[in-house]
Amino acid sequence: MSDQYTFTNPVDQYTMPKPDEQYQDGPGLDAELSPRADHGEKTYRGTGRLTGRKALVTGADSGIGRAVAIAFAREGADVVLSYLPEEAEDAEAVAKLVTEAGRTAVLAPGDVSDERYARGLVQKAVTELGGLDLVVNVAGRQQTAEKLEDITTESFDTTVRTNLHAMFWICQEALPHLPAGSAIINTSSVQAYSPSPTLVDYAMTKAAINTFSKALAQQLAPRGIRVNVVAPGPIWTPLQVAGGQPTEALPEFGQQTPLGRPGQPAELAPAYVYLASAESGYTVGETLTVTGGMPTP
Ligand code: NAD
Ligand code: MG
């Protein structure tokens, strides 16, 4: 495939070998993922769809957030990259790609479950980019637990703060700065509709992200600020090998989809670009699912 516009059979568009069982501590690094994921590094072709836009992307170091950052930059946006400090190696690789696209990359390490960092991140974006008109919440925490009894209060709390509180703080802090025409894009999951029995807390947060976004979208539409959501299916990223799935499930990851394979982060980027750009101007409060055919309501 030479770029994302090449006519291709989606069944075998990505011929990734089945992953081995593997585990990474902490948030997981793309640099240590095997096989490596595709974020469109070699293929994403921008056509000026986000020229001059100023974007904040959380979880921008790896996986879906990395693909979004690369695509946004190639579409003409400057990007603030939020990630955890231990992911600096991944984030620096993304910053290099953004810079190579001729755009500004601002590195902003920190923990979004900490209110001070989350709010300060917005202020940093406004200061360093000279404004803000795209807020993309991609950062998320997913830890599999076979039994409800296995979820500690601390882990439950961290998942909720990372997936929900951070989104609330970042949206609230951003609002005074967002001009009409801005877009907020949150990241849900197929788990919002078809929750796995082992992802009770995570799936719950993803349903809440959908509902938060649908309510907020109606509130902000009269101000010319659009809120939408992307809901991915099984995508090959470090999240899955860092506790997101049982290790023994990894070789079969994504095989259950109608397309018969996991998605690559690169396949999510066009959905975010569409919802960010003025071409989706009449699309408000929508959840765009990218699931390889897994049905959603
Ligand atoms: P990923 O691990 O590459 O990205 C998640 C990112 O979240 C990490 O890189 C990290 O920077 C960030 N993060 C986590 N906790 C944080 C914290 N406390 N502070 C700051 N940053 C933090 O994995 P991904 O799969 O690309 O995940 C991106 C989003 O997509 C998540 O919201 C996830 O729930 C969602 N999602 C993923 C899948 C999938 O199959 N991979 C499916 C549906 C939804
Ligand atoms: Mg990461």
GROMACS .gro file of C-alpha atoms and ligand atoms in nm:
model
  342
    1MET     CA    1   0.000   0.000   0.000
    2SER     CA    2   0.157   0.332  -0.102
    3ASP     CA    3  -0.084   0.554   0.097
    4GLN     CA    4  -0.424   0.540   0.270
    5TYR     CA    5  -0.602   0.610  -0.058
    6THR     CA    6  -0.468   0.302  -0.239
    7PHE     CA    7  -0.740   0.057  -0.348
    8THR     CA    8  -0.681  -0.241  -0.119
    9ASN     CA    9  -0.859  -0.552   0.011
   10PRO     CA   10  -0.912  -0.474   0.382
   11VAL     CA   11  -0.891  -0.844   0.470
   12ASP     CA   12  -0.523  -0.863   0.387
   13GLN     CA   13  -0.430  -0.495   0.396
   14TYR     CA   14  -0.211  -0.566   0.698
   15THR     CA   15  -0.042  -0.903   0.709
   16MET     CA   16   0.091  -0.889   1.062
   17PRO     CA   17   0.213  -1.226   1.195
   18LYS     CA   18   0.020  -1.350   1.498
   19PRO     CA   19   0.183  -1.197   1.808
   20ASP     CA   20   0.361  -1.415   2.063
   21GLU     CA   21   0.256  -1.412   2.425
   22GLN     CA   22   0.435  -1.109   2.574
   23TYR     CA   23   0.404  -0.879   2.871
   24GLN     CA   24   0.532  -0.528   2.944
   25ASP     CA   25   0.525  -0.355   3.281
   26GLY     CA   26   0.385  -0.003   3.315
   27PRO     CA   27   0.212   0.165   3.022
   28GLY     CA   28   0.412  -0.041   2.768
   29LEU     CA   29   0.639   0.086   2.492
   30ASP     CA   30   0.583   0.076   2.119
   31ALA     CA   31   0.961   0.037   2.091
   32GLU     CA   32   0.927  -0.307   2.257
   33LEU     CA   33   0.608  -0.425   2.088
   34SER     CA   34   0.641  -0.739   1.874
   35PRO     CA   35   0.548  -0.736   1.592
   36ARG     CA   36   0.569  -0.359   1.555
   37ALA     CA   37   0.245  -0.169   1.496
   38ASP     CA   38   0.180   0.048   1.188
   39HIS     CA   39   0.100   0.413   1.261
   40GLY     CA   40   0.110   0.525   0.899
   41GLU     CA   41   0.473   0.636   0.928
   42LYS     CA   42   0.543   0.525   0.571
   43THR     CA   43   0.194   0.562   0.425
   44TYR     CA   44  -0.016   0.847   0.566
   45ARG     CA   45  -0.046   1.117   0.300
   46GLY     CA   46  -0.179   1.453   0.412
   47THR     CA   47  -0.381   1.679   0.185
   48GLY     CA   48  -0.400   1.996   0.395
   49ARG     CA   49  -0.721   1.903   0.575
   50LEU     CA   50  -0.604   2.057   0.907
   51THR     CA   51  -0.391   2.343   0.780
   52GLY     CA   52  -0.289   2.580   1.059
   53ARG     CA   53  -0.481   2.393   1.330
   54LYS     CA   54  -0.351   2.371   1.688
   55ALA     CA   55  -0.399   2.029   1.847
   56LEU     CA   56  -0.358   1.870   2.187
   57VAL     CA   57  -0.337   1.489   2.171
   58THR     CA   58  -0.313   1.275   2.486
   59GLY     CA   59  -0.157   0.929   2.468
   60ALA     CA   60   0.028   1.060   2.164
   61ASP     CA   61   0.345   0.854   2.211
   62SER     CA   62   0.215   0.517   2.092
   63GLY     CA   63  -0.075   0.329   1.940
   64ILE     CA   64  -0.378   0.522   1.822
   65GLY     CA   65  -0.254   0.856   1.962
   66ARG     CA   66   0.073   0.823   1.771
   67ALA     CA   67  -0.115   0.757   1.446
   68VAL     CA   68  -0.335   1.061   1.515
   69ALA     CA   69  -0.035   1.286   1.586
   70ILE     CA   70   0.140   1.178   1.264
   71ALA     CA   71  -0.175   1.227   1.055
   72PHE     CA   72  -0.261   1.563   1.212
   73ALA     CA   73   0.090   1.694   1.146
   74ARG     CA   74   0.085   1.574   0.785
   75GLU     CA   75  -0.254   1.743   0.745
   76GLY     CA   76  -0.096   2.070   0.859
   77ALA     CA   77  -0.155   2.090   1.238
   78ASP     CA   78   0.087   2.171   1.518
   79VAL     CA   79   0.063   1.914   1.796
   80VAL     CA   80   0.118   1.901   2.172
   81LEU     CA   81   0.206   1.544   2.266
   82SER     CA   82   0.093   1.423   2.611
   83TYR     CA   83   0.229   1.094   2.749
   84LEU     CA   84   0.367   0.941   3.068
   85PRO     CA   85   0.729   1.031   3.153
   86GLU     CA   86   0.837   0.665   3.120
   87GLU     CA   87   0.724   0.677   2.755
   88ALA     CA   88   0.975   0.948   2.655
   89GLU     CA   89   1.148   0.722   2.403
   90ASP     CA   90   0.824   0.662   2.213
   91ALA     CA   91   0.718   1.027   2.236
   92GLU     CA   92   1.049   1.154   2.099
   93ALA     CA   93   1.008   0.929   1.795
   94VAL     CA   94   0.665   1.084   1.731
   95ALA     CA   95   0.797   1.438   1.780
   96LYS     CA   96   1.060   1.367   1.515
   97LEU     CA   97   0.791   1.261   1.266
   98VAL     CA   98   0.581   1.570   1.341
   99THR     CA   99   0.883   1.792   1.290
  100GLU     CA  100   0.971   1.613   0.966
  101ALA     CA  101   0.620   1.699   0.846
  102GLY     CA  102   0.716   2.064   0.890
  103ARG     CA  103   0.499   2.120   1.198
  104THR     CA  104   0.566   2.208   1.561
  105ALA     CA  105   0.576   1.925   1.817
  106VAL     CA  106   0.560   2.013   2.187
  107LEU     CA  107   0.660   1.739   2.433
  108ALA     CA  108   0.441   1.743   2.744
  109PRO     CA  109   0.509   1.445   2.975
  110GLY     CA  110   0.291   1.387   3.280
  111ASP     CA  111   0.013   1.189   3.441
  112VAL     CA  112  -0.338   1.283   3.322
  113SER     CA  113  -0.493   1.125   3.631
  114ASP     CA  114  -0.336   1.416   3.822
  115GLU     CA  115  -0.568   1.718   3.796
  116ARG     CA  116  -0.283   1.970   3.814
  117TYR     CA  117  -0.103   1.811   3.519
  118ALA     CA  118  -0.425   1.769   3.316
  119ARG     CA  119  -0.524   2.133   3.354
  120GLY     CA  120  -0.165   2.255   3.315
  121LEU     CA  121  -0.140   2.056   2.990
  122VAL     CA  122  -0.412   2.270   2.834
  123GLN     CA  123  -0.240   2.588   2.950
  124LYS     CA  124   0.090   2.464   2.807
  125ALA     CA  125  -0.078   2.390   2.473
  126VAL     CA  126  -0.234   2.737   2.458
  127THR     CA  127   0.095   2.905   2.546
  128GLU     CA  128   0.324   2.702   2.321
  129LEU     CA  129   0.094   2.683   2.017
  130GLY     CA  130  -0.050   3.031   2.056
  131GLY     CA  131  -0.403   2.892   2.096
  132LEU     CA  132  -0.595   2.568   2.072
  133ASP     CA  133  -0.872   2.442   1.842
  134LEU     CA  134  -0.842   2.062   1.856
  135VAL     CA  135  -0.860   1.858   2.176
  136VAL     CA  136  -0.814   1.485   2.130
  137ASN     CA  137  -0.840   1.261   2.435
  138VAL     CA  138  -0.678   0.930   2.350
  139ALA     CA  139  -0.494   0.837   2.674
  140GLY     CA  140  -0.655   0.541   2.846
  141ARG     CA  141  -0.595   0.265   3.098
  142GLN     CA  142  -0.712  -0.095   3.047
  143GLN     CA  143  -0.622  -0.371   3.291
  144THR     CA  144  -0.778  -0.714   3.252
  145ALA     CA  145  -0.910  -0.884   3.567
  146GLU     CA  146  -1.062  -1.230   3.562
  147LYS     CA  147  -1.270  -1.172   3.874
  148LEU     CA  148  -1.427  -0.861   4.020
  149GLU     CA  149  -1.252  -0.954   4.345
  150ASP     CA  150  -0.919  -0.906   4.168
  151ILE     CA  151  -0.977  -0.532   4.106
  152THR     CA  152  -0.830  -0.326   4.390
  153THR     CA  153  -0.983   0.006   4.485
  154GLU     CA  154  -0.658   0.170   4.378
  155SER     CA  155  -0.668   0.013   4.030
  156PHE     CA  156  -1.039   0.094   3.985
  157ASP     CA  157  -0.971   0.451   4.089
  158THR     CA  158  -0.672   0.490   3.856
  159THR     CA  159  -0.871   0.358   3.560
  160VAL     CA  160  -1.161   0.593   3.625
  161ARG     CA  161  -0.937   0.895   3.684
  162THR     CA  162  -0.733   0.826   3.369
  163ASN     CA  163  -1.027   0.753   3.140
  164LEU     CA  164  -1.291   0.989   3.279
  165HIS     CA  165  -1.160   1.256   3.516
  166ALA     CA  166  -0.880   1.350   3.277
  167MET     CA  167  -1.127   1.397   2.990
  168PHE     CA  168  -1.347   1.614   3.212
  169TRP     CA  169  -1.057   1.828   3.337
  170ILE     CA  170  -0.903   1.873   2.991
  171CYS     CA  171  -1.235   1.962   2.824
  172GLN     CA  172  -1.331   2.203   3.101
  173GLU     CA  173  -0.992   2.374   3.104
  174ALA     CA  174  -0.986   2.400   2.724
  175LEU     CA  175  -1.330   2.556   2.678
  176PRO     CA  176  -1.240   2.922   2.743
  177HIS     CA  177  -0.971   2.894   2.474
  178LEU     CA  178  -1.161   2.710   2.200
  179PRO     CA  179  -1.287   2.935   1.919
  180ALA     CA  180  -1.599   2.845   1.719
  181GLY     CA  181  -1.495   2.582   1.466
  182SER     CA  182  -1.297   2.385   1.724
  183ALA     CA  183  -1.341   2.012   1.772
  184ILE     CA  184  -1.316   1.785   2.074
  185ILE     CA  185  -1.268   1.415   1.997
  186ASN     CA  186  -1.284   1.153   2.272
  187THR     CA  187  -1.189   0.787   2.247
  188SER     CA  188  -1.438   0.520   2.343
  189SER     CA  189  -1.431   0.150   2.249
  190VAL     CA  190  -1.638  -0.138   2.116
  191GLN     CA  191  -1.622  -0.235   2.486
  192ALA     CA  192  -1.885   0.033   2.550
  193TYR     CA  193  -2.137  -0.187   2.365
  194SER     CA  194  -2.003  -0.543   2.400
  195PRO     CA  195  -1.814  -0.546   2.729
  196SER     CA  196  -1.578  -0.835   2.799
  197PRO     CA  197  -1.644  -1.006   3.132
  198THR     CA  198  -1.282  -0.939   3.227
  199LEU     CA  199  -1.293  -0.563   3.156
  200VAL     CA  200  -1.575  -0.451   3.385
  201ASP     CA  201  -1.419  -0.123   3.503
  202TYR     CA  202  -1.263  -0.030   3.168
  203ALA     CA  203  -1.577  -0.104   2.964
  204MET     CA  204  -1.784   0.102   3.206
  205THR     CA  205  -1.560   0.406   3.149
  206LYS     CA  206  -1.589   0.370   2.773
  207ALA     CA  207  -1.971   0.376   2.789
  208ALA     CA  208  -1.942   0.685   3.008
  209ILE     CA  209  -1.716   0.854   2.750
  210ASN     CA  210  -1.986   0.803   2.485
  211THR     CA  211  -2.256   0.948   2.706
  212PHE     CA  212  -2.044   1.238   2.836
  213SER     CA  213  -1.967   1.328   2.475
  214LYS     CA  214  -2.328   1.309   2.354
  215ALA     CA  215  -2.444   1.538   2.634
  216LEU     CA  216  -2.156   1.784   2.599
  217ALA     CA  217  -2.194   1.790   2.221
  218GLN     CA  218  -2.546   1.931   2.253
  219GLN     CA  219  -2.431   2.186   2.510
  220LEU     CA  220  -2.141   2.312   2.296
  221ALA     CA  221  -2.295   2.297   1.948
  222PRO     CA  222  -2.454   2.644   1.977
  223ARG     CA  223  -2.104   2.777   2.055
  224GLY     CA  224  -1.970   2.622   1.733
  225ILE     CA  225  -1.762   2.362   1.917
  226ARG     CA  226  -1.821   2.007   1.799
  227VAL     CA  227  -1.776   1.703   2.024
  228ASN     CA  228  -1.751   1.357   1.868
  229VAL     CA  229  -1.609   1.016   1.957
  230VAL     CA  230  -1.408   0.742   1.791
  231ALA     CA  231  -1.476   0.387   1.915
  232PRO     CA  232  -1.204   0.144   1.806
  233GLY     CA  233  -1.230  -0.235   1.794
  234PRO     CA  234  -0.927  -0.454   1.869
  235ILE     CA  235  -0.620  -0.253   1.765
  236TRP     CA  236  -0.262  -0.376   1.797
  237THR     CA  237  -0.097  -0.140   2.050
  238PRO     CA  238   0.117  -0.155   2.369
  239LEU     CA  239  -0.200  -0.124   2.581
  240GLN     CA  240  -0.285  -0.484   2.494
  241VAL     CA  241   0.049  -0.629   2.606
  242ALA     CA  242   0.075  -0.417   2.922
  243GLY     CA  243  -0.210  -0.586   3.108
  244GLY     CA  244  -0.490  -0.498   2.868
  245GLN     CA  245  -0.540  -0.864   2.768
  246PRO     CA  246  -0.455  -1.194   2.933
  247THR     CA  247  -0.110  -1.280   2.790
  248GLU     CA  248  -0.232  -1.613   2.653
  249ALA     CA  249  -0.505  -1.436   2.450
  250LEU     CA  250  -0.256  -1.225   2.251
  251PRO     CA  251  -0.185  -1.472   1.965
  252GLU     CA  252  -0.557  -1.472   1.878
  253PHE     CA  253  -0.603  -1.097   1.934
  254GLY     CA  254  -0.845  -0.948   1.679
  255GLN     CA  255  -0.905  -1.277   1.496
  256GLN     CA  256  -1.273  -1.273   1.601
  257THR     CA  257  -1.358  -0.969   1.389
  258PRO     CA  258  -1.540  -1.014   1.055
  259LEU     CA  259  -1.219  -0.895   0.884
  260GLY     CA  260  -1.037  -1.173   1.071
  261ARG     CA  261  -0.748  -0.961   1.195
  262PRO     CA  262  -0.663  -0.688   1.448
  263GLY     CA  263  -0.667  -0.330   1.329
  264GLN     CA  264  -0.353  -0.117   1.310
  265PRO     CA  265  -0.336   0.230   1.468
  266ALA     CA  266  -0.289   0.373   1.116
  267GLU     CA  267  -0.645   0.264   1.034
  268LEU     CA  268  -0.786   0.489   1.308
  269ALA     CA  269  -0.617   0.813   1.206
  270PRO     CA  270  -0.852   0.900   0.916
  271ALA     CA  271  -1.153   0.883   1.152
  272TYR     CA  272  -0.995   1.142   1.383
  273VAL     CA  273  -0.889   1.359   1.090
  274TYR     CA  274  -1.244   1.356   0.955
  275LEU     CA  275  -1.397   1.453   1.290
  276ALA     CA  276  -1.133   1.724   1.340
  277SER     CA  277  -1.176   1.887   1.002
  278ALA     CA  278  -1.451   2.127   0.896
  279GLU     CA  279  -1.571   1.868   0.644
  280SER     CA  280  -1.759   1.699   0.933
  281GLY     CA  281  -1.917   2.031   1.031
  282TYR     CA  282  -2.272   1.891   1.059
  283THR     CA  283  -2.157   1.584   1.255
  284VAL     CA  284  -2.209   1.644   1.626
  285GLY     CA  285  -2.230   1.398   1.917
  286GLU     CA  286  -2.150   1.104   1.690
  287THR     CA  287  -1.952   0.794   1.777
  288LEU     CA  288  -1.762   0.673   1.472
  289THR     CA  289  -1.683   0.305   1.518
  290VAL     CA  290  -1.375   0.148   1.359
  291THR     CA  291  -1.409  -0.214   1.463
  292GLY     CA  292  -1.320  -0.440   1.172
  293GLY     CA  293  -1.688  -0.518   1.139
  294MET     CA  294  -1.777  -0.600   1.502
  295PRO     CA  295  -2.138  -0.478   1.523
  296THR     CA  296  -2.230  -0.179   1.739
  297PRO     CA  297  -2.575  -0.024   1.800
  298NAD     P1  298  -0.146   0.287   2.394
  298NAD     O1  299  -0.095   0.219   2.514
  298NAD     O2  300  -0.054   0.300   2.280
  298NAD     O3  301  -0.199   0.430   2.430
  298NAD     C1  302  -0.254   0.464   2.553
  298NAD     C2  303  -0.177   0.581   2.604
  298NAD     O4  304  -0.243   0.632   2.718
  298NAD     C3  305  -0.036   0.551   2.649
  298NAD     O5  306   0.057   0.565   2.546
  298NAD     C4  307  -0.012   0.656   2.758
  298NAD     O6  308   0.065   0.762   2.709
  298NAD     C5  309  -0.151   0.707   2.788
  298NAD     N1  310  -0.177   0.701   2.931
  298NAD     C6  311  -0.224   0.597   3.003
  298NAD     N2  312  -0.233   0.633   3.132
  298NAD     C7  313  -0.192   0.762   3.140
  298NAD     C8  314  -0.179   0.855   3.245
  298NAD     N3  315  -0.214   0.823   3.372
  298NAD     N4  316  -0.132   0.978   3.215
  298NAD     C9  317  -0.097   1.013   3.090
  298NAD     N5  318  -0.109   0.929   2.986
  298NAD    C10  319  -0.156   0.805   3.012
  298NAD     O7  320  -0.279   0.208   2.354
  298NAD     P2  321  -0.397   0.241   2.250
  298NAD     O8  322  -0.463   0.112   2.230
  298NAD     O9  323  -0.349   0.319   2.137
  298NAD    O10  324  -0.496   0.327   2.341
  298NAD    C11  325  -0.543   0.453   2.304
  298NAD    C12  326  -0.689   0.467   2.339
  298NAD    O11  327  -0.764   0.380   2.256
  298NAD    C13  328  -0.726   0.433   2.482
  298NAD    O12  329  -0.818   0.526   2.531
  298NAD    C14  330  -0.790   0.297   2.467
  298NAD    O13  331  -0.884   0.275   2.570
  298NAD    C15  332  -0.857   0.312   2.334
  298NAD     N6  333  -0.893   0.186   2.270
  298NAD    C16  334  -0.796   0.099   2.234
  298NAD    C17  335  -0.834  -0.020   2.174
  298NAD    C18  336  -0.733  -0.123   2.132
  298NAD    O14  337  -0.772  -0.234   2.097
  298NAD     N7  338  -0.605  -0.096   2.134
  298NAD    C19  339  -0.968  -0.047   2.151
  298NAD    C20  340  -1.063   0.045   2.188
  298NAD    C21  341  -1.023   0.162   2.248
  299MG      MG  342   0.236   0.459   2.511
   0.00000   0.00000   0.00000
